[in-house]
Coordinates of C-alpha atoms in Angstrom, one line a residue:
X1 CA -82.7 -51.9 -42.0
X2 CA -82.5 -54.8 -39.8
X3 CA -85.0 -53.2 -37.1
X4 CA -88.1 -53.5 -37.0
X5 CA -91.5 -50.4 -36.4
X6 CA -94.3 -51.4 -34.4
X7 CA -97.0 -53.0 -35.6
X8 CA -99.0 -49.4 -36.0
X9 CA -96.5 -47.7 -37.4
X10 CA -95.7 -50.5 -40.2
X11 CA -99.1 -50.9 -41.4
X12 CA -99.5 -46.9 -42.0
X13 CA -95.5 -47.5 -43.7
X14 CA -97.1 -49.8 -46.0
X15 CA -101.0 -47.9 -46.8
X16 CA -99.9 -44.4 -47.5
X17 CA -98.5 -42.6 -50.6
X18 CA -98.1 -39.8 -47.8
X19 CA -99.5 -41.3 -44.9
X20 CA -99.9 -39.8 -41.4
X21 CA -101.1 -41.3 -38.3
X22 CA -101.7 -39.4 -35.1
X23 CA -101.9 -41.0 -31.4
X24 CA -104.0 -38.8 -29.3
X25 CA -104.4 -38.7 -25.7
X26 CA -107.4 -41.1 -24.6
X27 CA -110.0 -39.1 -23.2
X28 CA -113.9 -40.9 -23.2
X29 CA -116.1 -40.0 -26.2
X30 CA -119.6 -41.5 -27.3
X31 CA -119.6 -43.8 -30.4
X32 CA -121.9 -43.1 -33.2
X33 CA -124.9 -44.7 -34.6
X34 CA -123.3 -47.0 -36.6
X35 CA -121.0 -48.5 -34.3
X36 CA -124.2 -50.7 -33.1
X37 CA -123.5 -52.8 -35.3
X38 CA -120.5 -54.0 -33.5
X39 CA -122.7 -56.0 -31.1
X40 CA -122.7 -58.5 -34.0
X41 CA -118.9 -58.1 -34.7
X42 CA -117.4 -61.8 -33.7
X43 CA -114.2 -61.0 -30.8
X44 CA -111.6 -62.2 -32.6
X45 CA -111.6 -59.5 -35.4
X46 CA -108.2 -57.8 -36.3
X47 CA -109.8 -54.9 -38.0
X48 CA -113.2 -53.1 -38.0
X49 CA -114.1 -50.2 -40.7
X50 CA -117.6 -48.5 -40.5
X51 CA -118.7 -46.1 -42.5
X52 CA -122.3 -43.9 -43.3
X53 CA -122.4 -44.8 -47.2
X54 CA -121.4 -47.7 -48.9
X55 CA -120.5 -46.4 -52.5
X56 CA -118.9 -43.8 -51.0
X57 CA -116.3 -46.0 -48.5
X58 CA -116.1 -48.6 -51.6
X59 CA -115.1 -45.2 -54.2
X60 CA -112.7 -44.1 -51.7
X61 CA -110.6 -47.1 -51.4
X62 CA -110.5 -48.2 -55.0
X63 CA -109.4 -44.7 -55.9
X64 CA -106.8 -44.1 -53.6
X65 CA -103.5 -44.9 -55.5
X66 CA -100.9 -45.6 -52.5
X67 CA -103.6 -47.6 -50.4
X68 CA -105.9 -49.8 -52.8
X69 CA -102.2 -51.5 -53.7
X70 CA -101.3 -52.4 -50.6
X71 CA -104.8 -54.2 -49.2
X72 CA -103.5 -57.0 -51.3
X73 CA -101.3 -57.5 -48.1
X74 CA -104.6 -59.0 -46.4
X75 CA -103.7 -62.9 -46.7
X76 CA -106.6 -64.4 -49.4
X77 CA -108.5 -61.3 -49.9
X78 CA -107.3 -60.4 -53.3
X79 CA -110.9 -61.9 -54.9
X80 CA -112.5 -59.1 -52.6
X81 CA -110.3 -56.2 -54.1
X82 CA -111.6 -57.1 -57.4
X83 CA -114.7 -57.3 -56.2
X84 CA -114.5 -53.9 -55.0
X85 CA -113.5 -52.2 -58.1
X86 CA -116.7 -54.0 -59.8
X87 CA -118.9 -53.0 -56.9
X88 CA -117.5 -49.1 -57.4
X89 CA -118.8 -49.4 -61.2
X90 CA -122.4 -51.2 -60.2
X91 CA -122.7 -48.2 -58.0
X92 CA -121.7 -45.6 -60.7
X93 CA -123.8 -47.5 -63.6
X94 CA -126.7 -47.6 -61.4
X95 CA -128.4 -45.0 -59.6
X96 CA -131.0 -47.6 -58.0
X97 CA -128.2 -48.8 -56.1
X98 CA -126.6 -46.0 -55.5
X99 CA -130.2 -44.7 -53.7
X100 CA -130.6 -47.8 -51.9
X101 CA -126.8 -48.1 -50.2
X102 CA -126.0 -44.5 -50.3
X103 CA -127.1 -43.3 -47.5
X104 CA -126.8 -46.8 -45.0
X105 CA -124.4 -46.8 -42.7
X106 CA -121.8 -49.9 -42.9
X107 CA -119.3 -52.5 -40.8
X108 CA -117.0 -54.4 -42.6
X109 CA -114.7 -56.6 -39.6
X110 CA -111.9 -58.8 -40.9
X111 CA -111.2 -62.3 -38.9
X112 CA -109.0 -64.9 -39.3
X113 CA -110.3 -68.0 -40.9
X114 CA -107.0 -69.9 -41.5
X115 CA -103.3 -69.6 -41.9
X116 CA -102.8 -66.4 -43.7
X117 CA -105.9 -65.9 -44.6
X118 CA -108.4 -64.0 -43.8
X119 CA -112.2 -63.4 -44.5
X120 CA -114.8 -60.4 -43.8
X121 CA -117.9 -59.8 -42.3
X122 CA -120.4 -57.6 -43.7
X123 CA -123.1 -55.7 -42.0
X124 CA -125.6 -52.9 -43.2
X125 CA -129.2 -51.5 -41.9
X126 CA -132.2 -53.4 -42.6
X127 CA -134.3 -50.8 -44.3
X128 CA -136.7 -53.6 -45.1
X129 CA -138.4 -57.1 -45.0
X130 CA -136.6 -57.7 -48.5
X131 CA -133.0 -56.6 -47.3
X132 CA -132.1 -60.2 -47.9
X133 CA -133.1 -60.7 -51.3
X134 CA -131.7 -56.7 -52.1
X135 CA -128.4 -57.2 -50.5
X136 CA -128.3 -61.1 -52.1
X137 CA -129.2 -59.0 -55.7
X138 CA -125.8 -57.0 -55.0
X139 CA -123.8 -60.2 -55.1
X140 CA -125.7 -61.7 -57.9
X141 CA -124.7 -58.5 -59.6
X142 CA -121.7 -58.8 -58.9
X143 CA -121.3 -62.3 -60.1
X144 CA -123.2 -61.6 -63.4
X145 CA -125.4 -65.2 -62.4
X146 CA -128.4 -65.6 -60.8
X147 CA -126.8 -68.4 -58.1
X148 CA -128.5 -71.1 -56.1
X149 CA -130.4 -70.1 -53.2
X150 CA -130.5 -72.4 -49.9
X151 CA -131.5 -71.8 -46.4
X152 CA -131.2 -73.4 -43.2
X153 CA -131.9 -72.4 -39.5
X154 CA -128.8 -71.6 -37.3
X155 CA -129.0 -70.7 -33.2
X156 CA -132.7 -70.1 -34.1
X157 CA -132.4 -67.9 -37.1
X158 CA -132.7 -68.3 -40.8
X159 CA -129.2 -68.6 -42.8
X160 CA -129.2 -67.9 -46.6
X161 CA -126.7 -69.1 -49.0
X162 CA -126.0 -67.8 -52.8
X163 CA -123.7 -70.0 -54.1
X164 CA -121.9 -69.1 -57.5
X165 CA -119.7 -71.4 -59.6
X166 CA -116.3 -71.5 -58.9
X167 CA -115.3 -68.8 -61.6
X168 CA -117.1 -66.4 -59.8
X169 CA -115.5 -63.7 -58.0
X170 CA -116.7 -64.7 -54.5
X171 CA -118.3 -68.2 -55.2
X172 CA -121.1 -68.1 -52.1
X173 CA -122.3 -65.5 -50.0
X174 CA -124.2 -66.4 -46.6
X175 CA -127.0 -63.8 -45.2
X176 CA -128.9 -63.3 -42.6
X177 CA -131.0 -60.1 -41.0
X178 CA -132.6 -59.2 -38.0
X179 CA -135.2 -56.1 -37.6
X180 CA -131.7 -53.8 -37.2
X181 CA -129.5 -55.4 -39.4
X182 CA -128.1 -57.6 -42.7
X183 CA -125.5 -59.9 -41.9
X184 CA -122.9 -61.1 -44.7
X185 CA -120.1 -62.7 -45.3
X186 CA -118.6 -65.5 -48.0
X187 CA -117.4 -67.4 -45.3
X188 CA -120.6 -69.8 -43.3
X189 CA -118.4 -69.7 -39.9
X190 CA -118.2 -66.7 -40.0
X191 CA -121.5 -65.9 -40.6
X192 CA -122.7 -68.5 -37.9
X193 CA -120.2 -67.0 -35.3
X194 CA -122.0 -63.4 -35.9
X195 CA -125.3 -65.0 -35.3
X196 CA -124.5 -66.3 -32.1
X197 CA -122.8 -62.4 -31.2
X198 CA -126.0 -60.7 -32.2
X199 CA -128.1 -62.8 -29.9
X200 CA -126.2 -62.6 -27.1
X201 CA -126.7 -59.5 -24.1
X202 CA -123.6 -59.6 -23.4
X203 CA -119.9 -59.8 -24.6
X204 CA -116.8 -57.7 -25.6
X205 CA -118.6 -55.1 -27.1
X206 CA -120.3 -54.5 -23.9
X207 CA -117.2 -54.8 -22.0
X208 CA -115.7 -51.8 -19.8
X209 CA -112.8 -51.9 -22.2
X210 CA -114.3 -51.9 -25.2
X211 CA -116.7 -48.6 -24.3
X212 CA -113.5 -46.7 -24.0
X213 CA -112.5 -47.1 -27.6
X214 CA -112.4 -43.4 -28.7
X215 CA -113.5 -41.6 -31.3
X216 CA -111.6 -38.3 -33.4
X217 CA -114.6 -36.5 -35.2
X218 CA -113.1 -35.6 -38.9
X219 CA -115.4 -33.9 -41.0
X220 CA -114.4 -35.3 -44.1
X221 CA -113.4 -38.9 -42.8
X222 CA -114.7 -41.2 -45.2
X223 CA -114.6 -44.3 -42.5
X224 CA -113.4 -45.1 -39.0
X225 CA -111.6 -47.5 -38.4
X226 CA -111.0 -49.9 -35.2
X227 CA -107.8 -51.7 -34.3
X228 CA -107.4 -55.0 -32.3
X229 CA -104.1 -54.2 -30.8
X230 CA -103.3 -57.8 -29.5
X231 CA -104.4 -59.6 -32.7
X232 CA -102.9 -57.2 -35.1
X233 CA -99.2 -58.1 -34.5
X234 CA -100.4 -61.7 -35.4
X235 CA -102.1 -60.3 -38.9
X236 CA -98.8 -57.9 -39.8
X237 CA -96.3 -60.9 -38.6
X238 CA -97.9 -62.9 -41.6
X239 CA -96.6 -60.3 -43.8
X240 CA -92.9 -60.0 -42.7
X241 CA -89.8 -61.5 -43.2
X242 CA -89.3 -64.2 -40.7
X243 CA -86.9 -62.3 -38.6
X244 CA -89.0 -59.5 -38.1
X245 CA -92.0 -62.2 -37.9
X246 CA -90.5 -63.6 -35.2
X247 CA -90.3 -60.8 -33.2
X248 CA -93.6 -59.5 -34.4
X249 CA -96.0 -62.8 -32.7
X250 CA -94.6 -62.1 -29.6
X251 CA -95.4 -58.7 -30.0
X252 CA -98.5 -58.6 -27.7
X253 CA -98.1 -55.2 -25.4
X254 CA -98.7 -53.0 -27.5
X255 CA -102.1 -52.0 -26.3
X256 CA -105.8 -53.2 -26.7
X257 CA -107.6 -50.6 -29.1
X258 CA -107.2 -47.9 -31.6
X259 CA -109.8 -45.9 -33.0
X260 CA -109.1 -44.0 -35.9
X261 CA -111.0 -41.8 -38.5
X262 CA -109.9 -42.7 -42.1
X263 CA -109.3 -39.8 -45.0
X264 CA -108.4 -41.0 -48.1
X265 CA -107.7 -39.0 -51.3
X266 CA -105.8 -40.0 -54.4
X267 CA -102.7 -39.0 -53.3
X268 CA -103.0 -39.6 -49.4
X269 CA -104.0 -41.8 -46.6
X270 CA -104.3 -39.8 -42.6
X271 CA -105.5 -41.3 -39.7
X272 CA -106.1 -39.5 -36.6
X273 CA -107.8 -40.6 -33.4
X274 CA -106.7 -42.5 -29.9
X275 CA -105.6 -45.5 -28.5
X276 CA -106.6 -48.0 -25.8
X277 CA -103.3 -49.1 -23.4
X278 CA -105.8 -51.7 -21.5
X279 CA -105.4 -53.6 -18.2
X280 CA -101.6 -54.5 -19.1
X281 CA -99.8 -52.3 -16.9
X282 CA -96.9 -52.7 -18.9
X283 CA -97.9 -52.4 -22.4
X284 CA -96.7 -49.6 -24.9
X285 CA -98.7 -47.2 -25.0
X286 CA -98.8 -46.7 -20.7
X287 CA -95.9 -44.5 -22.1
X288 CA -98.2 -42.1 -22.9
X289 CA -100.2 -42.3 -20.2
X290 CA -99.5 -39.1 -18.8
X291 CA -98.4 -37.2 -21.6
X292 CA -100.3 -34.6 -22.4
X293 CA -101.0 -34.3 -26.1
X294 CA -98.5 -31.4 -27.6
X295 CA -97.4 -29.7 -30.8
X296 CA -95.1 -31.5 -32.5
X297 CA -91.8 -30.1 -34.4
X298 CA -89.9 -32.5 -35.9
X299 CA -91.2 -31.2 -39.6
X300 CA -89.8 -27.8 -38.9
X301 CA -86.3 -29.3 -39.0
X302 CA -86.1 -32.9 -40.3
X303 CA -84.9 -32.7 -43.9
X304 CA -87.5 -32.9 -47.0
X305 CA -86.1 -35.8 -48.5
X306 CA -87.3 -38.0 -45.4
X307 CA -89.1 -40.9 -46.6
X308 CA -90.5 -41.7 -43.5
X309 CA -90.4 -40.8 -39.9
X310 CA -92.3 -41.8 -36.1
X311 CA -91.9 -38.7 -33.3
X312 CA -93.0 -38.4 -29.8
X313 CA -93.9 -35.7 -27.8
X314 CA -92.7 -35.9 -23.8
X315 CA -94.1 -33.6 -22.0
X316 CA -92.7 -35.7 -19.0
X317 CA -89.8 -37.5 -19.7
X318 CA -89.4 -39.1 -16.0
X319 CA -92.5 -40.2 -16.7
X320 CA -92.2 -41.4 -20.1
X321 CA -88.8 -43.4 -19.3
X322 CA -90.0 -45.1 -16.1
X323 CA -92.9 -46.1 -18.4
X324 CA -90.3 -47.3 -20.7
X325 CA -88.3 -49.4 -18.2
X326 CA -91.6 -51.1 -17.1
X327 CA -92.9 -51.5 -20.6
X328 CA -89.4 -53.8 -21.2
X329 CA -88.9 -55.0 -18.1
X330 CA -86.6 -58.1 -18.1
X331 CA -87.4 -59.4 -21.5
X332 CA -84.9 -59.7 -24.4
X333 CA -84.9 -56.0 -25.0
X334 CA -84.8 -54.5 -21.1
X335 CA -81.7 -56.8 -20.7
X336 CA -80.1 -55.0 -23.8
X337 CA -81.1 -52.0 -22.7
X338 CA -80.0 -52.4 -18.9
X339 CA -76.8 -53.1 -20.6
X340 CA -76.3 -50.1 -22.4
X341 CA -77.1 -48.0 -19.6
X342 CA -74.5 -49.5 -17.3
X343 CA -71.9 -49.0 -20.2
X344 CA -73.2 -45.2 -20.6
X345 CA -72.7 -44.8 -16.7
X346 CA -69.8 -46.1 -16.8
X347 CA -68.6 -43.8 -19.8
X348 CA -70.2 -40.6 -18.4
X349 CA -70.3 -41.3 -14.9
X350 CA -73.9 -40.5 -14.9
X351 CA -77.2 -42.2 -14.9
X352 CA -78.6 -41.4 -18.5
X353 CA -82.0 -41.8 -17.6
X354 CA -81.7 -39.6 -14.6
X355 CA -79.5 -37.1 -17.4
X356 CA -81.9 -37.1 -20.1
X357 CA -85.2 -36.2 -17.5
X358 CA -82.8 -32.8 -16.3
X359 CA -82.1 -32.0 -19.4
X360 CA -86.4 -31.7 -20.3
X361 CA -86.1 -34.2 -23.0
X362 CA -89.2 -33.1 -25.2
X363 CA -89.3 -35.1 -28.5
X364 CA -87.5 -37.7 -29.9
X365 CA -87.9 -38.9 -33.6
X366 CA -86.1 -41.5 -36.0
X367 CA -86.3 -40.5 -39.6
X368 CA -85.0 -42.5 -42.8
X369 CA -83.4 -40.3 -45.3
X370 CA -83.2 -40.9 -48.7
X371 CA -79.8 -41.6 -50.0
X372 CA -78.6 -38.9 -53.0
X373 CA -77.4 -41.0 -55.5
X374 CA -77.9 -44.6 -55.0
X375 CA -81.3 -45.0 -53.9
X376 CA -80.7 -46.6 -50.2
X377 CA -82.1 -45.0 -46.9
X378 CA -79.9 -43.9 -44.0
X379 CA -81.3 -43.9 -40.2
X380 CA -81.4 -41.1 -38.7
X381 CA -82.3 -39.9 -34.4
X382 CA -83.2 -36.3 -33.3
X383 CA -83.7 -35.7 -29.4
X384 CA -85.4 -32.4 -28.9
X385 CA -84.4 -31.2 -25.6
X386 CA -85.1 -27.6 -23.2
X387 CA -80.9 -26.5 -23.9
X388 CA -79.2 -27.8 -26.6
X389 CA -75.9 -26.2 -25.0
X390 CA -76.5 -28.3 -21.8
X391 CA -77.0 -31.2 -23.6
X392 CA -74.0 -30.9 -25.6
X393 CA -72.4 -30.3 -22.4
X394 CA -73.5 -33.4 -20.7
X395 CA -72.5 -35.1 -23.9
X396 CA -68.8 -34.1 -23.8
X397 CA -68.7 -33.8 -19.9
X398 CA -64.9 -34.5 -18.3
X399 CA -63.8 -35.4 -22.0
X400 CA -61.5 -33.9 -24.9
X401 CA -64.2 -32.6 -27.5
X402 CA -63.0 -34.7 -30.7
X403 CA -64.6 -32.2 -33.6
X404 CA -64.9 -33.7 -37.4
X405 CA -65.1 -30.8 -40.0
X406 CA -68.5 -30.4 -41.6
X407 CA -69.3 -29.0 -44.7
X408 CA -71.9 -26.7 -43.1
X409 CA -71.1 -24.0 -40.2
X410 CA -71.8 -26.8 -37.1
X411 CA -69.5 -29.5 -35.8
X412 CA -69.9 -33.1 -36.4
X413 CA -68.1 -34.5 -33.0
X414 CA -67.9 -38.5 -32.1
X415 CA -70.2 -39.2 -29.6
X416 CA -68.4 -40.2 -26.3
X417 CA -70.5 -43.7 -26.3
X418 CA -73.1 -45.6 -28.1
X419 CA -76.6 -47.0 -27.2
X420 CA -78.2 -43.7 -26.1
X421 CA -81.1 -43.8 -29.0
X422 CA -82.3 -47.0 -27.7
X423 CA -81.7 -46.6 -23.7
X424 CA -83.9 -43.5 -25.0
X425 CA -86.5 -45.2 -27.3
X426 CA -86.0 -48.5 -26.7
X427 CA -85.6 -51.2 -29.7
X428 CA -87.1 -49.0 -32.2
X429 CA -84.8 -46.5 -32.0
X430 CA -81.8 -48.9 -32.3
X431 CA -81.3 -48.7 -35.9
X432 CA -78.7 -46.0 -35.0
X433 CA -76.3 -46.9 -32.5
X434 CA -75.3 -43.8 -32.6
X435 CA -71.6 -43.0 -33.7
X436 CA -71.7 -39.2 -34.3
X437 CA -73.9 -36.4 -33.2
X438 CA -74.2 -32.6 -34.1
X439 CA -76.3 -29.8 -32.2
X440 CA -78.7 -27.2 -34.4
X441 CA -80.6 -25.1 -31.3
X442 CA -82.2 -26.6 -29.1
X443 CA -82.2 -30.1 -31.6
X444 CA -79.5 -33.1 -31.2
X445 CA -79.3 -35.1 -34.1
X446 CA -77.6 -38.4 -34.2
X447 CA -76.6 -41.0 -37.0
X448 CA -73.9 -43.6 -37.7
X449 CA -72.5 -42.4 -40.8
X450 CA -70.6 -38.7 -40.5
X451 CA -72.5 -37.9 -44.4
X452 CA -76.0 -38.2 -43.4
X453 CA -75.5 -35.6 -40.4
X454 CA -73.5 -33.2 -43.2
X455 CA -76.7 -33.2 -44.9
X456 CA -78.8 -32.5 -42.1
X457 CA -76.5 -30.0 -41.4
X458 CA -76.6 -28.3 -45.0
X459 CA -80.3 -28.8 -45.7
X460 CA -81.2 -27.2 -42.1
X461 CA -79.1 -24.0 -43.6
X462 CA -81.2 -23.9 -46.7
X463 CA -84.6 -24.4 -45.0
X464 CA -85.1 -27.6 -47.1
X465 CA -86.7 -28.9 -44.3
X466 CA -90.6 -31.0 -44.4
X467 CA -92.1 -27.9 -43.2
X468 CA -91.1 -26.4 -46.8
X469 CA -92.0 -29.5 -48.7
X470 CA -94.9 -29.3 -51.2
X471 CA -96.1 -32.4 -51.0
X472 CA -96.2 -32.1 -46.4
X473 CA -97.6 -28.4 -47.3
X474 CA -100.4 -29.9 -49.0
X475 CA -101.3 -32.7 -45.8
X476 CA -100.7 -29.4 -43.3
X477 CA -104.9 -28.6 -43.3
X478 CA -105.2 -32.0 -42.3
X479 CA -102.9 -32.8 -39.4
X480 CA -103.9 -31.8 -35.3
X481 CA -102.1 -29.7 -34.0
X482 CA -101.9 -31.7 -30.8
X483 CA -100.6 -35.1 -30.3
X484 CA -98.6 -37.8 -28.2
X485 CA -97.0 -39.2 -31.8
X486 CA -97.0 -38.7 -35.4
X487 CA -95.9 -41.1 -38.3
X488 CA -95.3 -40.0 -41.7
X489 CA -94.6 -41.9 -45.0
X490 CA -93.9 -41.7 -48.6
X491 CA -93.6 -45.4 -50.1
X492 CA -92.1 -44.4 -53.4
X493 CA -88.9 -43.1 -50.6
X494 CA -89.6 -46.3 -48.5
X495 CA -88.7 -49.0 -50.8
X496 CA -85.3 -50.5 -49.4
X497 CA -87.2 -50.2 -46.1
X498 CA -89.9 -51.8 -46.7
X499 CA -87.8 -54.8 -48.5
X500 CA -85.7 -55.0 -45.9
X501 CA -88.7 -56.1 -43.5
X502 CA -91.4 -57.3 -45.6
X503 CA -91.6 -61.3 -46.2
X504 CA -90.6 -62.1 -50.3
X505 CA -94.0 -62.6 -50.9
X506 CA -95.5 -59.3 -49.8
X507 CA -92.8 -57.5 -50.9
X508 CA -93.8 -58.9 -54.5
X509 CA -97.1 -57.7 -54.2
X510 CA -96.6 -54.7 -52.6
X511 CA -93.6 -53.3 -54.2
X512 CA -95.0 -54.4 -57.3
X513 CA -97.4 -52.2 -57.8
X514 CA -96.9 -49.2 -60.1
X515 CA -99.8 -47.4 -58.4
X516 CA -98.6 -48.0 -54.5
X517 CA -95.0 -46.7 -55.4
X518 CA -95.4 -44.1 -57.9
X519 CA -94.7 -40.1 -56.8
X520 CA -97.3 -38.2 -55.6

């Protein structure tokens, strides 16, 4: 494939053995407790995870098989994963730790320290004037030494520093605490910058902005999980190819927040929650603006054997393509766009954006399908519409209808012109260009390769659709039943798509990994 997903989309592609990740309509929520301890999160993190126990957030991501592999994404944070795995038996072996962090709510924010690589911040309650030495006793633990203690005063408060030898699975650890909280972090910078954050009465966690991060209550959520929208691109760029990275820094309109809860079992990584669009009037998710949040169907007829797929509901589709057209504007991709549009006027003597809004576009999905026999994954586009006999009609308006046999009971017929997937979706629907098209209902499916539609076709007839599948059966208790968008991904499906836009290195590690790609 040589498109690329956004940036939300590709990170769930590459955490899930049968990931799913909802966008929700924004609507204003209170944060928890816990989130507090963002007033001593430093602005330029990429990623926040909080979470009410510590053994239990550490237990959850070690033991999740597709996403434990794939954190070894995050550029110079492979140390920490080990760590992890040793901090999950310490907690196990000992049941004084287990009392003491078990039921203390924790931040862990990861920042940028250099090129490609990355460093985290650490921040628990202070139960205590010893939370110091107790939370210092974790990492000497850890270790297996008992470390050099040092102090200094920083911004007029006292810095500690463990230092380990160089063998040691995180050399040095600085701490710090305050009558709320324990600050950590291996990197002193970091630490120092958090200092500073905590002290201060003001800043981006006190910002307008910020305050409308939202929050999706899931009972058995093991973490939430906060998204910088507009450093994230920067993070995931790191970890593709350079043609996709490329694309991928300049990848700043995406939004400004997410704010997801985090389930994770052995076999399956969900997030659901909302999204931020911010002051950018024309950033991606302004699409959704006003959309209300609907059921979506796209697992009631996309075959089983998808290996991944994105869908969005449009509840207004004037709405959602005038949102569209300002969210490209006259960059690269509006111009291509623009293009395509003229041609499909031309073709069809029709505006296909006024078209499309008559004809009550509802959803529109790209799926992957897995190839039969030799392992490779075929694009695929579905356009969900009010009549699926209008739109076939507004398809073949004024021209001869050129019909290719199928080896089900519908029609495969050439589609008059190309481009409509992306004048529809924009550059992430252009994968297909769109050479052939059949109609099932209400449904208008569209590929570039006549076989991939036959098997839509045939597998539709034997209800081997997702909605049938075992292994989406088993997700179905956990999914809303209202949303703007859904993503869904199984990695051992994904792998030529995941080569084709992860960077050599990070398709090494990634596609490495027995664990990450093995069958659920």
């Amino acid at each position: 494939m040589r498109k690329i997903l956004i940036p939300i989309i590709a990170i769930i592609a590459l955490a899930g053995a049968a990931g799913v990740f909802y966008l929700l309509k924004e609507k204003p929520v209170i944060i928890g407790s816990a989130s507090e301890a963002i007033q001593a999160v430093p602005e330029d993190a990429v990623c926040i995870v909080e979470s009410n126990s510590i053994p239990e957030l550490v237990h959850a991501l070690v033991h999740s098989d597709p996403l434990f592999p794939s954190l070894q994404l995050l550029g110079g944070i492979d140390p920490g994963l080990t760590a992890l795995k040793k901090f999950d038996s310490l907690f196990n072996q000992s049941a004084k730790m287990r009392d003491l962090y078990g039921e203390r709510p924790v931040l862990v924010s990861f920042h940028q320290i250099g090129k490609n690589q990355y460093q985290f911040l650490l921040i628990i309650e202070n139960h205590g004037s010893s939370g110091v030495k107790e939370a210092g006793d974790l990492f000497v633990a850890l270790s297996g030494q008992q470390g050099v203690w040092t102090s200094r005063t920083y911004n007029g408060q006292q810095i500690n520093r463990v230092t380990f030898n160089e063998s040691a699975l995180i050399p040095g650890i600085s701490l710090s605490e305050n009558k709320r909280f324990i600050l950590m972090s291996p990197s002193p910078v970091l630490l120092d910058n958090a200092v500073r954050q905590v002290n201060q009465e003001s800043g981006w966690s006190h910002s307008d902005s910020f305050k409308k991060l939202l929050h999706a209550d899931v009972p058995d959520a093991q973490a939430h999980v906060i998204i910088n929208l507009k450093a994230f691109p920067r993070w995931l760029g790191g970890q593709m190819n350079p043609a996709v990275k490329r694309k991928m820094d300049s990848f700043t309109r995406y939004g400004e927040w997410a704010s997801l809860d985090l389930s994770v079992t052995k076999d399956a990584v969900w997030m659901k929650g909302f999204a931020t669009e911010g002051d950018t009037l024309n950033s991606y998710l302004n699409l959704f603006k006003h959309q209300e949040p609907r059921k979506l169907e796209a697992e009631q007829y996309l075959p089983a054997n998808i290996a991944a797929y994105f869908t969005m509901g449009i509840g207004d589709p004037t709405g959602y393509l005038k949102g569209l057209s300002d969210y490209l504007g006259s960059g690269e991709f509006g111009r291509i766009r623009q293009s395509m549009i003229g041609k499909y006027t031309s073709a069809a003597g029709a505006d296909p954006v006024k078209t499309w809004s008559e004809l009550g576009m509802r959803e529109l999905t790209i799926a992957y399908i897995c190839g039969v026999s030799d392992g490779s994954i075929h694009p695929l586009v579905s356009i969900q519409v009010k009549n699926g006999n209008q739109a076939l009609e507004k398809l073949m308006a004024g021209r001869p209808v050129a019909k290719i046999k199928s080896e089900g009971k519908k029609e495969i017929l050439n589609m008059p012109f190309e481009g409509l997937p992306e004048i529809l979706g924009g550059s992430l629907f252009s994968a297909v260009s769109g050479k052939f098209f059949t109609v099932l209902g209400n449904i208008i499916f569209i590929a570039d390769k006549k076989s991939i539609l036959d098997e839509i076709v045939n597998k539709y007839a034997l209800h081997q659709t997702l909605a049938n599948d075992a292994v989406y059966l088993s997700l179905a208790g956990m999914l809303s039943t209202r949303s703007n968008a859904t993503f869904y991904a199984v990695p051992f499906k994904s792998k030529p798509l995941l080569e084709s836009i992860l960077s050599p290195e990070a398709a090494s590690t990634l596609l490495g990994s027995d664990r990450f790609l093995q069958k659920a």
